[in-house]
Amino acid sequence: MSQEYEGASGWNFFLEDEPLRRWLSARKAPHDAVQRLADFGELCGGRLDALIAEAQRDENLPALERYDRWGNRVDFIRYCPPQLEVRRLVLSSGVLPPVPFWERMVKAYLVNQCGEGGAACALAMTDGLASLIERHGSPEQKKRWLPVLQDPGGPTPLTGGQFVTEKQGGSVVSDNEARAIRAPDGTWRLTGLKWFCSNPGELWVTTAKPEGSSSVALFLVPRRLKDGSLNACHILRLKDICGTRGKATAEVEYRGAEAEMIGRASHGLAILMRTVIRTSRVHVAAGSLGALRRALVEARLYAQSRTVLGRPAAELPGVAKSLAKIEAAWRGGQLAFFEMIRAIEEDDPAAEVLIPLLKVGMSRAASDAVREAQMVFAGNGILRDFSILPRLSQDAVVQEIWEGTHAVLSGHVEKALRRGDSRKAFSALLDGAPLPDDLDGEEFCLAAFEALCRSLLRRAAPARAA
Ligand SMILES: Cc1cc2nc3c(=O)[nH]c(=O)nc-3n(C[C@H](O)[C@H](O)[C@H](O)COP(=O)(O)OP(=O)(O)OC[C@H]3O[C@@H](n4cnc5c(N)ncnc54)[C@H](O)[C@@H]3O)c2cc1C
């Protein structure tokens, strides 16, 4: 092995991914879109991978600037130049609507092979916010806010956020305590504390209960008001997080913050779940698949180049078994990901099962695969300056938690399966294999995810052999 282990740095993540290219060719993806993906794959494996590694060094992590030199509050997150460049490059690569959903998801999968990197969460949230405004925004909101989200030259590219979780708990959004009061001029003012606020950029969507109502409504909150002054949103502190460290996660307090309601007040929770959170959960699946893929590639490269007992480590039975296990998880997971994209595009009721199921199954599979890859690297697997794996492992556990824990999402899978059309459509993907009826909760989900992957692998076997 050479002195410097380079791993997959410098690869074209798209061109090296043969099943992905085969899928695109089967669905007759337009040539120009495939070319865009090839360019993006090169960007991810090359420039972005290097910039992200630089941005993730302890001394380059985001910092909170509370005041300017004159002592005025600015509540600004300062990102290092490599992080800003990453965000600018990603946003300039066609990652938001109206770029087709499948293309955006493939790009999310590719960029996550660099780890969360301070860009992937920001991308998911900006995508969710753009989708929300496109579907539910007024003409004025679309005109004013979509250009802000799409501007790669703004102060913080990929600038969208979603602040829902509060101190008393994130899983039960209807327990939110933040309040919204209508001011005499017709604008809304928010008060309350949001406890996990990732990527506090120029605009975010948030939840609060309008005065006199027990329902949660949705609001857009800009960091700055029309006259350029700061909105009454104070960043109390940055969280000391162990994963996804490239993007800041903060505690934010609203002290009469000006906000615009989006969608009907009584539909806030439903709109939140169907647009914003749904988009984020699909991104979690894409991101986890990206981590899985990177874990496989790194483990393979390492095992081929590391000599143990006079031969490549890859030839040792235990290592070969580990590699095969990660490869099977990636191949099955990738087919499940393609199936989820298809179901969403076609409005297939199976999507209602697949989205929460992949949120649970794929994020867990990614954590397991990264850990397995670290075992292949052995001691070098935990060295932060040796490979991307330690960073991936910490990002992977966050993917398991945010946007809903396994326990919460398992409930969503079970609920979707109680709907006849969703159950039937999902069961059809299992090719007659029965759903495990002796398990519930997370165990049920993991077993159902494995059954799905196995069935999709069986179906794909003739094509792969050809
Ligand atoms: C790095 C990071 C960044 C984040 N960024 C954001 C962000 O930008 N915006 C945002 O709004 N949130 C964000 N979150 C918060 C995240 O979405 C919540 O942590 C998550 O939704 C769970 O909420 P909680 O942590 O309050 O757990 P709780 O809701 O307190 O859950 C505690 C336990 O109870 C279980 N539980 C809860 N409800 C149920 C149920 N119905 N059935 C069964 N079991 C249940 C959970 O599984 C868990 O084990 C972030 C989290 C992390 C780690």
Short mmCIF file of C-alpha atoms and ligand atoms in Angstrom, two decimals:
data_model
loop_
_atom_site.label_atom_id
_atom_site.label_comp_id
_atom_site.label_asym_id
_atom_site.label_seq_id
_atom_site.Cartn_x
_atom_site.Cartn_y
_atom_site.Cartn_z
CA MET A 1 0.00 0.00 0.00
CA SER A 2 1.29 3.45 -0.86
CA GLN A 3 2.01 5.85 1.96
CA GLU A 4 -1.12 7.92 1.22
CA TYR A 5 -4.38 6.01 1.04
CA GLU A 6 -6.51 7.92 -1.48
CA GLY A 7 -9.54 5.65 -1.58
CA ALA A 8 -12.20 6.74 -4.05
CA SER A 9 -11.14 10.39 -4.07
CA GLY A 10 -10.88 11.48 -7.67
CA TRP A 11 -13.38 8.91 -8.97
CA ASN A 12 -16.33 9.83 -11.10
CA PHE A 13 -19.03 8.56 -8.72
CA PHE A 14 -21.54 8.35 -11.56
CA LEU A 15 -19.45 6.58 -14.21
CA GLU A 16 -18.21 3.99 -11.71
CA ASP A 17 -21.79 3.10 -10.77
CA GLU A 18 -22.78 0.55 -13.35
CA PRO A 19 -26.24 -0.43 -11.96
CA LEU A 20 -27.18 3.23 -11.75
CA ARG A 21 -26.27 3.77 -15.41
CA ARG A 22 -28.19 0.61 -16.36
CA TRP A 23 -31.27 1.89 -14.52
CA LEU A 24 -31.08 5.22 -16.34
CA SER A 25 -30.74 3.48 -19.65
CA ALA A 26 -33.73 1.19 -18.89
CA ARG A 27 -35.88 4.22 -18.10
CA LYS A 28 -34.59 5.94 -21.26
CA ALA A 29 -33.25 8.96 -19.40
CA PRO A 30 -32.55 11.83 -21.83
CA HIS A 31 -28.97 11.99 -23.04
CA ASP A 32 -28.41 15.53 -21.76
CA ALA A 33 -29.59 14.56 -18.26
CA VAL A 34 -27.20 11.58 -18.24
CA GLN A 35 -24.39 13.91 -19.29
CA ARG A 36 -25.29 16.27 -16.45
CA LEU A 37 -25.10 13.34 -14.03
CA ALA A 38 -21.72 12.31 -15.41
CA ASP A 39 -20.46 15.85 -14.87
CA PHE A 40 -21.93 15.90 -11.38
CA GLY A 41 -20.39 12.50 -10.59
CA GLU A 42 -17.00 13.87 -11.56
CA LEU A 43 -17.55 16.99 -9.47
CA CYS A 44 -18.57 14.91 -6.43
CA GLY A 45 -15.68 12.47 -6.55
CA GLY A 46 -13.17 15.21 -7.38
CA ARG A 47 -13.53 18.80 -6.29
CA LEU A 48 -16.39 18.40 -3.81
CA ASP A 49 -14.83 15.45 -2.03
CA ALA A 50 -11.61 17.41 -1.50
CA LEU A 51 -13.36 20.65 -0.50
CA ILE A 52 -15.63 18.83 1.95
CA ALA A 53 -12.70 17.02 3.57
CA GLU A 54 -11.07 20.42 4.05
CA ALA A 55 -14.25 22.06 5.36
CA GLN A 56 -14.73 19.25 7.90
CA ARG A 57 -11.44 19.83 9.66
CA ASP A 58 -12.11 20.85 13.26
CA GLU A 59 -10.69 24.33 12.73
CA ASN A 60 -12.96 24.95 9.72
CA LEU A 61 -16.31 23.99 11.20
CA PRO A 62 -19.12 26.59 11.15
CA ALA A 63 -19.08 29.26 13.82
CA LEU A 64 -21.76 31.51 15.22
CA GLU A 65 -21.26 35.26 14.93
CA ARG A 66 -23.66 36.91 17.32
CA TYR A 67 -22.51 40.53 17.02
CA ASP A 68 -20.79 42.73 14.49
CA ARG A 69 -17.89 45.01 15.39
CA TRP A 70 -20.31 47.70 16.55
CA GLY A 71 -22.03 45.36 18.95
CA ASN A 72 -25.14 44.97 16.80
CA ARG A 73 -26.68 41.50 16.71
CA VAL A 74 -26.09 39.70 13.44
CA ASP A 75 -26.93 36.08 14.36
CA PHE A 76 -25.00 34.81 11.39
CA ILE A 77 -23.41 31.40 10.80
CA ARG A 78 -19.98 31.85 9.29
CA TYR A 79 -18.93 28.97 7.04
CA CYS A 80 -15.35 28.54 5.87
CA PRO A 81 -14.60 29.33 2.18
CA PRO A 82 -14.40 25.62 1.13
CA GLN A 83 -17.85 24.99 2.64
CA LEU A 84 -19.33 27.99 0.85
CA GLU A 85 -17.74 26.81 -2.39
CA VAL A 86 -19.23 23.33 -1.92
CA ARG A 87 -22.68 24.81 -1.42
CA ARG A 88 -22.31 27.13 -4.41
CA LEU A 89 -21.16 24.29 -6.66
CA VAL A 90 -23.95 21.94 -5.55
CA LEU A 91 -26.65 24.59 -5.94
CA SER A 92 -25.34 25.52 -9.40
CA SER A 93 -25.65 21.89 -10.52
CA GLY A 94 -29.44 21.72 -10.91
CA VAL A 95 -30.56 20.20 -7.63
CA LEU A 96 -33.84 22.01 -6.97
CA PRO A 97 -37.27 21.94 -8.65
CA PRO A 98 -38.12 22.27 -11.53
CA VAL A 99 -35.27 19.82 -12.27
CA PRO A 100 -37.06 16.43 -12.47
CA PHE A 101 -37.44 14.57 -9.20
CA TRP A 102 -35.48 11.47 -10.30
CA GLU A 103 -32.53 13.58 -11.41
CA ARG A 104 -32.49 15.49 -8.13
CA MET A 105 -32.57 12.24 -6.18
CA VAL A 106 -29.71 10.70 -8.15
CA LYS A 107 -27.69 13.85 -7.48
CA ALA A 108 -28.53 13.63 -3.76
CA TYR A 109 -27.27 10.01 -3.80
CA LEU A 110 -24.05 11.04 -5.56
CA VAL A 111 -23.23 14.03 -3.36
CA ASN A 112 -23.86 12.03 -0.19
CA GLN A 113 -20.97 9.78 -1.19
CA CYS A 114 -18.82 12.62 0.13
CA GLY A 115 -20.63 12.27 3.49
CA GLU A 116 -23.26 14.75 4.65
CA GLY A 117 -20.52 17.28 4.16
CA GLY A 118 -22.44 20.34 5.29
CA ALA A 119 -24.25 20.31 1.95
CA ALA A 120 -26.56 17.29 1.90
CA CYS A 121 -28.81 18.31 4.81
CA ALA A 122 -28.87 21.87 3.49
CA LEU A 123 -29.83 20.50 0.08
CA ALA A 124 -32.63 18.33 1.50
CA MET A 125 -34.09 21.23 3.44
CA THR A 126 -33.81 23.73 0.60
CA ASP A 127 -35.43 21.18 -1.72
CA GLY A 128 -38.27 20.65 0.77
CA LEU A 129 -38.77 24.39 1.19
CA ALA A 130 -38.75 25.03 -2.58
CA SER A 131 -41.31 22.23 -3.08
CA LEU A 132 -43.46 23.68 -0.30
CA ILE A 133 -43.44 27.18 -1.79
CA GLU A 134 -44.08 25.85 -5.31
CA ARG A 135 -47.09 23.82 -4.16
CA HIS A 136 -48.59 25.98 -1.43
CA GLY A 137 -47.07 29.45 -1.71
CA SER A 138 -49.04 32.50 -2.83
CA PRO A 139 -47.91 34.13 -6.12
CA GLU A 140 -46.11 36.81 -4.05
CA GLN A 141 -44.33 34.19 -1.92
CA LYS A 142 -43.18 32.33 -5.03
CA LYS A 143 -41.93 35.52 -6.64
CA ARG A 144 -40.12 36.69 -3.54
CA TRP A 145 -38.68 33.50 -2.07
CA LEU A 146 -37.91 31.00 -4.84
CA PRO A 147 -35.12 33.21 -6.27
CA VAL A 148 -33.59 33.48 -2.78
CA LEU A 149 -33.47 29.69 -2.48
CA GLN A 150 -32.04 29.28 -5.97
CA ASP A 151 -29.33 31.95 -5.70
CA PRO A 152 -25.83 30.41 -5.61
CA GLY A 153 -24.37 33.87 -4.94
CA GLY A 154 -26.33 34.51 -1.72
CA PRO A 155 -24.66 34.80 1.72
CA THR A 156 -25.28 31.09 2.44
CA PRO A 157 -26.06 29.05 -0.71
CA LEU A 158 -28.54 26.20 -0.06
CA THR A 159 -30.07 28.52 2.44
CA GLY A 160 -33.34 26.79 3.42
CA GLY A 161 -34.15 25.42 6.86
CA GLN A 162 -36.99 23.59 8.60
CA PHE A 163 -37.41 24.41 12.27
CA VAL A 164 -40.01 22.18 13.84
CA THR A 165 -38.50 20.35 16.84
CA GLU A 166 -38.93 21.94 20.25
CA LYS A 167 -37.29 21.29 23.59
CA GLN A 168 -40.15 19.16 24.92
CA GLY A 169 -39.84 16.71 22.01
CA GLY A 170 -39.58 16.47 18.24
CA SER A 171 -41.57 13.36 17.41
CA VAL A 172 -44.96 14.76 18.33
CA VAL A 173 -45.21 17.99 16.33
CA SER A 174 -48.74 18.69 17.56
CA ASP A 175 -47.20 19.28 21.02
CA ASN A 176 -45.36 22.37 19.67
CA GLU A 177 -45.64 25.32 22.01
CA ALA A 178 -44.41 28.14 19.74
CA ARG A 179 -47.19 30.69 19.26
CA ALA A 180 -48.21 32.94 16.39
CA ILE A 181 -50.07 36.21 16.93
CA ARG A 182 -51.60 38.27 14.17
CA ALA A 183 -50.38 41.89 14.36
CA PRO A 184 -52.71 44.81 13.54
CA ASP A 185 -50.95 45.23 10.15
CA GLY A 186 -51.96 41.65 9.23
CA THR A 187 -48.46 40.13 9.60
CA TRP A 188 -47.75 37.26 11.98
CA ARG A 189 -45.38 37.42 14.96
CA LEU A 190 -43.85 34.29 16.43
CA THR A 191 -42.64 33.58 19.93
CA GLY A 192 -41.06 30.37 21.19
CA LEU A 193 -37.93 28.28 21.09
CA LYS A 194 -36.88 25.82 18.38
CA TRP A 195 -34.43 23.26 19.70
CA PHE A 196 -32.75 21.67 16.65
CA CYS A 197 -32.35 24.17 13.81
CA SER A 198 -30.00 22.93 11.12
CA ASN A 199 -28.69 25.27 8.49
CA PRO A 200 -30.13 28.56 9.75
CA GLY A 201 -29.81 30.50 6.49
CA GLU A 202 -31.83 33.27 4.90
CA LEU A 203 -35.25 31.56 4.97
CA TRP A 204 -36.87 28.70 6.82
CA VAL A 205 -40.22 27.08 7.35
CA THR A 206 -41.40 26.71 10.91
CA THR A 207 -44.38 25.53 12.93
CA ALA A 208 -46.40 27.47 15.51
CA LYS A 209 -49.94 27.55 16.85
CA PRO A 210 -51.96 30.65 15.96
CA GLU A 211 -53.43 32.36 19.01
CA GLY A 212 -56.63 30.65 20.14
CA SER A 213 -55.95 27.52 18.07
CA SER A 214 -54.61 24.13 19.09
CA SER A 215 -53.57 23.27 15.48
CA VAL A 216 -50.09 23.71 14.17
CA ALA A 217 -49.78 26.12 11.22
CA LEU A 218 -46.84 26.64 8.90
CA PHE A 219 -44.89 29.87 8.54
CA LEU A 220 -42.05 31.18 6.43
CA VAL A 221 -39.50 33.10 8.47
CA PRO A 222 -36.82 35.23 6.78
CA ARG A 223 -33.58 36.01 8.59
CA ARG A 224 -33.80 39.58 7.31
CA LEU A 225 -36.84 41.75 6.80
CA LYS A 226 -37.64 43.70 3.62
CA ASP A 227 -35.69 46.76 4.85
CA GLY A 228 -32.60 44.61 5.46
CA SER A 229 -32.90 44.68 9.26
CA LEU A 230 -32.61 41.46 11.24
CA ASN A 231 -35.77 39.60 12.11
CA ALA A 232 -36.39 38.96 15.82
CA CYS A 233 -34.86 35.44 15.72
CA HIS A 234 -31.95 34.95 18.03
CA ILE A 235 -29.52 32.08 17.66
CA LEU A 236 -28.86 31.08 21.26
CA ARG A 237 -26.01 28.68 20.57
CA LEU A 238 -24.72 26.04 18.17
CA LYS A 239 -25.17 22.41 19.17
CA ASP A 240 -22.01 20.42 19.80
CA ILE A 241 -23.02 17.64 17.39
CA CYS A 242 -20.98 14.51 16.71
CA GLY A 243 -22.19 13.95 13.10
CA THR A 244 -23.21 16.15 10.14
CA ARG A 245 -20.88 18.75 11.60
CA GLY A 246 -20.29 20.65 8.37
CA LYS A 247 -23.65 22.38 8.69
CA ALA A 248 -24.53 24.25 11.84
CA THR A 249 -27.37 23.05 14.05
CA ALA A 250 -28.58 25.72 16.46
CA GLU A 251 -31.15 26.66 19.06
CA VAL A 252 -33.24 29.55 17.80
CA GLU A 253 -35.57 31.74 19.82
CA TYR A 254 -38.38 33.76 18.23
CA ARG A 255 -39.01 37.00 20.07
CA GLY A 256 -41.87 38.41 18.05
CA ALA A 257 -40.30 37.29 14.75
CA GLU A 258 -42.12 38.44 11.63
CA ALA A 259 -43.47 35.49 9.67
CA GLU A 260 -45.72 34.75 6.70
CA MET A 261 -48.26 31.97 6.93
CA ILE A 262 -48.02 29.43 4.12
CA GLY A 263 -50.98 27.22 3.24
CA ARG A 264 -54.19 27.18 5.26
CA ALA A 265 -53.73 27.42 9.02
CA SER A 266 -55.77 24.31 9.77
CA HIS A 267 -53.80 22.26 7.19
CA GLY A 268 -50.35 23.15 8.54
CA LEU A 269 -49.44 19.75 9.95
CA ALA A 270 -50.75 17.84 6.94
CA ILE A 271 -48.87 20.09 4.49
CA LEU A 272 -45.71 19.84 6.59
CA MET A 273 -45.83 16.04 6.52
CA ARG A 274 -46.79 15.70 2.84
CA THR A 275 -44.27 18.15 1.40
CA VAL A 276 -41.45 19.19 3.72
CA ILE A 277 -40.90 16.12 5.89
CA ARG A 278 -41.68 13.71 3.06
CA THR A 279 -39.01 15.38 0.90
CA SER A 280 -36.49 15.19 3.74
CA ARG A 281 -37.22 11.50 4.33
CA VAL A 282 -36.64 10.70 0.67
CA HIS A 283 -33.34 12.59 0.97
CA VAL A 284 -32.44 10.49 4.02
CA ALA A 285 -32.88 7.37 1.89
CA ALA A 286 -30.77 8.88 -0.90
CA GLY A 287 -28.13 10.03 1.56
CA SER A 288 -27.95 6.72 3.37
CA LEU A 289 -27.61 4.87 0.08
CA GLY A 290 -24.77 7.26 -0.79
CA ALA A 291 -23.01 6.42 2.50
CA LEU A 292 -23.53 2.71 1.84
CA ARG A 293 -22.00 3.01 -1.60
CA ARG A 294 -18.98 4.91 -0.32
CA ALA A 295 -18.48 2.37 2.48
CA LEU A 296 -18.43 -0.42 -0.11
CA VAL A 297 -16.03 1.32 -2.46
CA GLU A 298 -13.63 2.27 0.31
CA ALA A 299 -13.70 -1.20 1.88
CA ARG A 300 -13.00 -2.82 -1.48
CA LEU A 301 -10.15 -0.46 -2.37
CA TYR A 302 -8.57 -0.87 1.02
CA ALA A 303 -8.89 -4.64 1.08
CA GLN A 304 -7.34 -4.90 -2.38
CA SER A 305 -4.35 -2.77 -1.45
CA ARG A 306 -3.69 -3.93 2.13
CA THR A 307 -1.40 -6.95 2.39
CA VAL A 308 -2.06 -9.43 5.22
CA LEU A 309 -0.29 -12.84 5.51
CA GLY A 310 1.41 -12.10 2.20
CA ARG A 311 -1.76 -11.60 0.16
CA PRO A 312 -4.38 -8.90 -0.37
CA ALA A 313 -6.69 -8.68 2.63
CA ALA A 314 -9.62 -9.04 0.22
CA GLU A 315 -8.66 -12.71 -0.21
CA LEU A 316 -9.07 -13.51 3.48
CA PRO A 317 -12.39 -15.34 3.97
CA GLY A 318 -13.61 -13.02 6.74
CA VAL A 319 -12.83 -9.88 4.74
CA ALA A 320 -14.35 -11.35 1.57
CA LYS A 321 -17.50 -12.10 3.56
CA SER A 322 -17.64 -8.52 4.86
CA LEU A 323 -17.25 -7.13 1.35
CA ALA A 324 -19.97 -9.41 0.01
CA LYS A 325 -22.30 -8.36 2.83
CA ILE A 326 -21.82 -4.65 2.14
CA GLU A 327 -22.16 -5.21 -1.60
CA ALA A 328 -25.46 -7.10 -1.16
CA ALA A 329 -26.78 -4.31 1.08
CA TRP A 330 -25.85 -1.69 -1.52
CA ARG A 331 -27.27 -3.60 -4.50
CA GLY A 332 -30.56 -4.37 -2.73
CA GLY A 333 -30.79 -0.89 -1.23
CA GLN A 334 -30.18 0.72 -4.59
CA LEU A 335 -32.99 -1.28 -6.21
CA ALA A 336 -35.31 -0.31 -3.36
CA PHE A 337 -34.31 3.33 -3.89
CA PHE A 338 -35.10 3.11 -7.62
CA GLU A 339 -38.44 1.50 -6.77
CA MET A 340 -39.27 4.31 -4.35
CA ILE A 341 -38.49 6.92 -7.03
CA ARG A 342 -40.73 5.10 -9.51
CA ALA A 343 -43.57 4.78 -7.00
CA ILE A 344 -43.42 8.49 -6.12
CA GLU A 345 -43.29 9.53 -9.78
CA GLU A 346 -46.24 7.30 -10.70
CA ASP A 347 -48.29 8.15 -7.62
CA ASP A 348 -48.28 4.43 -6.81
CA PRO A 349 -49.81 3.81 -3.35
CA ALA A 350 -46.75 1.64 -2.56
CA ALA A 351 -44.90 4.96 -2.05
CA GLU A 352 -46.75 5.49 1.25
CA VAL A 353 -45.04 2.34 2.57
CA LEU A 354 -41.73 2.75 0.75
CA ILE A 355 -40.87 6.26 1.99
CA PRO A 356 -40.99 5.52 5.73
CA LEU A 357 -39.70 1.98 5.17
CA LEU A 358 -36.59 3.21 3.35
CA LYS A 359 -36.06 5.94 5.92
CA VAL A 360 -35.74 3.19 8.52
CA GLY A 361 -34.19 0.39 6.49
CA MET A 362 -31.70 2.34 4.42
CA SER A 363 -30.42 4.49 7.27
CA ARG A 364 -29.91 1.39 9.39
CA ALA A 365 -28.26 -0.47 6.49
CA ALA A 366 -25.89 2.47 5.99
CA SER A 367 -24.85 2.49 9.66
CA ASP A 368 -24.27 -1.28 9.55
CA ALA A 369 -22.31 -1.10 6.28
CA VAL A 370 -20.07 1.73 7.44
CA ARG A 371 -19.30 -0.20 10.62
CA GLU A 372 -18.55 -3.32 8.59
CA ALA A 373 -16.24 -1.28 6.35
CA GLN A 374 -14.46 0.07 9.43
CA MET A 375 -13.84 -3.53 10.50
CA VAL A 376 -12.23 -4.20 7.12
CA PHE A 377 -9.94 -1.22 7.69
CA ALA A 378 -9.45 -2.38 11.31
CA GLY A 379 -7.30 0.15 13.21
CA ASN A 380 -7.11 2.50 10.26
CA GLY A 381 -10.92 2.49 10.14
CA ILE A 382 -11.20 4.76 13.12
CA LEU A 383 -8.50 7.24 12.13
CA ARG A 384 -10.11 10.50 11.12
CA ASP A 385 -7.17 11.46 8.93
CA PHE A 386 -7.00 8.12 7.11
CA SER A 387 -10.35 7.74 5.38
CA ILE A 388 -13.85 9.15 5.22
CA LEU A 389 -15.28 6.24 7.25
CA PRO A 390 -15.26 7.79 10.76
CA ARG A 391 -17.11 10.82 9.40
CA LEU A 392 -19.57 8.59 7.51
CA SER A 393 -20.31 6.57 10.62
CA GLN A 394 -21.23 9.67 12.61
CA ASP A 395 -23.35 11.06 9.79
CA ALA A 396 -25.09 7.70 9.38
CA VAL A 397 -26.42 7.62 12.93
CA VAL A 398 -27.84 11.11 12.51
CA GLN A 399 -29.69 9.93 9.38
CA GLU A 400 -31.30 7.29 11.61
CA ILE A 401 -32.58 9.93 14.03
CA TRP A 402 -33.55 13.11 12.25
CA GLU A 403 -36.75 13.41 10.28
CA GLY A 404 -38.22 10.79 12.64
CA THR A 405 -36.74 7.93 14.64
CA HIS A 406 -37.17 4.29 13.65
CA ALA A 407 -39.91 3.86 16.23
CA VAL A 408 -41.92 6.75 14.82
CA LEU A 409 -41.41 5.78 11.18
CA SER A 410 -42.28 2.15 11.89
CA GLY A 411 -45.66 3.42 13.03
CA HIS A 412 -46.04 5.16 9.65
CA VAL A 413 -45.17 1.95 7.78
CA GLU A 414 -47.72 -0.01 9.79
CA LYS A 415 -50.37 2.67 9.23
CA ALA A 416 -49.73 2.70 5.46
CA LEU A 417 -49.97 -1.10 5.37
CA ARG A 418 -53.42 -0.90 6.95
CA ARG A 419 -54.58 0.89 3.78
CA GLY A 420 -55.66 -1.78 1.32
CA ASP A 421 -54.27 -0.14 -1.83
CA SER A 422 -50.85 0.56 -0.29
CA ARG A 423 -50.61 -2.94 1.18
CA LYS A 424 -51.53 -4.52 -2.15
CA ALA A 425 -49.09 -2.37 -4.13
CA PHE A 426 -46.27 -2.99 -1.66
CA SER A 427 -46.97 -6.73 -1.43
CA ALA A 428 -46.73 -6.95 -5.22
CA LEU A 429 -43.10 -5.82 -4.91
CA LEU A 430 -42.39 -8.80 -2.64
CA ASP A 431 -43.39 -11.28 -5.36
CA GLY A 432 -45.58 -13.29 -3.05
CA ALA A 433 -43.16 -13.36 -0.10
CA PRO A 434 -45.28 -12.92 3.06
CA LEU A 435 -44.82 -9.92 5.33
CA PRO A 436 -43.34 -11.04 8.68
CA ASP A 437 -46.38 -11.30 10.96
CA ASP A 438 -44.52 -12.25 14.16
CA LEU A 439 -42.69 -8.91 14.41
CA ASP A 440 -43.67 -5.34 15.02
CA GLY A 441 -42.15 -1.88 15.21
CA GLU A 442 -38.57 -1.44 14.07
CA GLU A 443 -37.94 -5.22 13.79
CA PHE A 444 -40.90 -5.54 11.44
CA CYS A 445 -39.62 -2.67 9.30
CA LEU A 446 -36.11 -4.04 9.07
CA ALA A 447 -37.44 -7.48 8.12
CA ALA A 448 -39.81 -5.97 5.54
CA PHE A 449 -36.97 -3.86 4.10
CA GLU A 450 -34.77 -6.94 3.79
CA ALA A 451 -37.62 -8.88 2.17
CA LEU A 452 -38.09 -6.04 -0.31
CA CYS A 453 -34.38 -5.92 -1.18
CA ARG A 454 -34.21 -9.71 -1.60
CA SER A 455 -37.22 -9.73 -3.88
CA LEU A 456 -35.89 -6.86 -6.02
CA LEU A 457 -32.49 -8.57 -6.27
CA ARG A 458 -34.14 -11.80 -7.43
CA ARG A 459 -36.07 -9.92 -10.09
CA ALA A 460 -32.94 -8.11 -11.26
CA ALA A 461 -30.80 -11.27 -11.35
CA PRO A 462 -31.46 -12.17 -15.04
CA ALA A 463 -30.71 -8.61 -16.15
CA ARG A 464 -27.46 -8.60 -14.18
CA ALA A 465 -26.43 -11.93 -15.55
CA ALA A 466 -27.11 -10.76 -19.13
C1 LIG B 1 -28.01 16.65 14.05
C2 LIG B 1 -29.48 16.88 14.14
C3 LIG B 1 -30.06 17.91 13.41
C4 LIG B 1 -31.42 18.15 13.48
N1 LIG B 1 -31.94 19.19 12.74
C5 LIG B 1 -33.26 19.49 12.86
C6 LIG B 1 -33.82 20.60 12.15
O1 LIG B 1 -33.16 21.27 11.38
N2 LIG B 1 -35.11 20.90 12.35
C7 LIG B 1 -35.90 20.17 13.19
O2 LIG B 1 -37.07 20.50 13.30
N3 LIG B 1 -35.41 19.11 13.89
C8 LIG B 1 -34.10 18.75 13.72
N4 LIG B 1 -33.59 17.67 14.41
C9 LIG B 1 -34.42 17.02 15.40
C10 LIG B 1 -34.89 15.65 15.01
O3 LIG B 1 -35.80 15.70 13.94
C11 LIG B 1 -35.46 15.04 16.29
O4 LIG B 1 -34.34 14.75 17.12
C12 LIG B 1 -36.29 13.81 16.05
O5 LIG B 1 -37.47 14.16 15.35
C13 LIG B 1 -36.71 13.14 17.36
O6 LIG B 1 -37.19 14.07 18.28
P1 LIG B 1 -36.54 14.12 19.76
O7 LIG B 1 -35.07 14.12 19.62
O8 LIG B 1 -37.15 15.26 20.50
O9 LIG B 1 -36.98 12.75 20.40
P2 LIG B 1 -38.31 12.41 21.23
O10 LIG B 1 -39.48 12.80 20.40
O11 LIG B 1 -38.18 13.00 22.58
O12 LIG B 1 -38.20 10.85 21.33
C14 LIG B 1 -37.65 10.15 22.46
C15 LIG B 1 -37.86 8.66 22.28
O13 LIG B 1 -39.24 8.37 22.20
C16 LIG B 1 -39.53 7.59 21.03
N5 LIG B 1 -40.83 8.00 20.48
C17 LIG B 1 -41.28 9.26 20.31
N6 LIG B 1 -42.50 9.24 19.75
C18 LIG B 1 -42.84 7.95 19.56
C19 LIG B 1 -43.97 7.28 18.99
N7 LIG B 1 -45.01 7.95 18.50
N8 LIG B 1 -43.96 5.92 18.95
C20 LIG B 1 -42.92 5.23 19.44
N9 LIG B 1 -41.81 5.80 19.97
C21 LIG B 1 -41.77 7.15 20.02
C22 LIG B 1 -38.41 7.95 20.04
O14 LIG B 1 -38.19 6.91 19.10
C23 LIG B 1 -37.23 8.13 20.99
O15 LIG B 1 -36.62 6.89 21.24
C24 LIG B 1 -32.23 17.37 14.32
C25 LIG B 1 -31.66 16.30 15.02
C26 LIG B 1 -30.32 16.05 14.94
C27 LIG B 1 -29.74 14.91 15.71
#
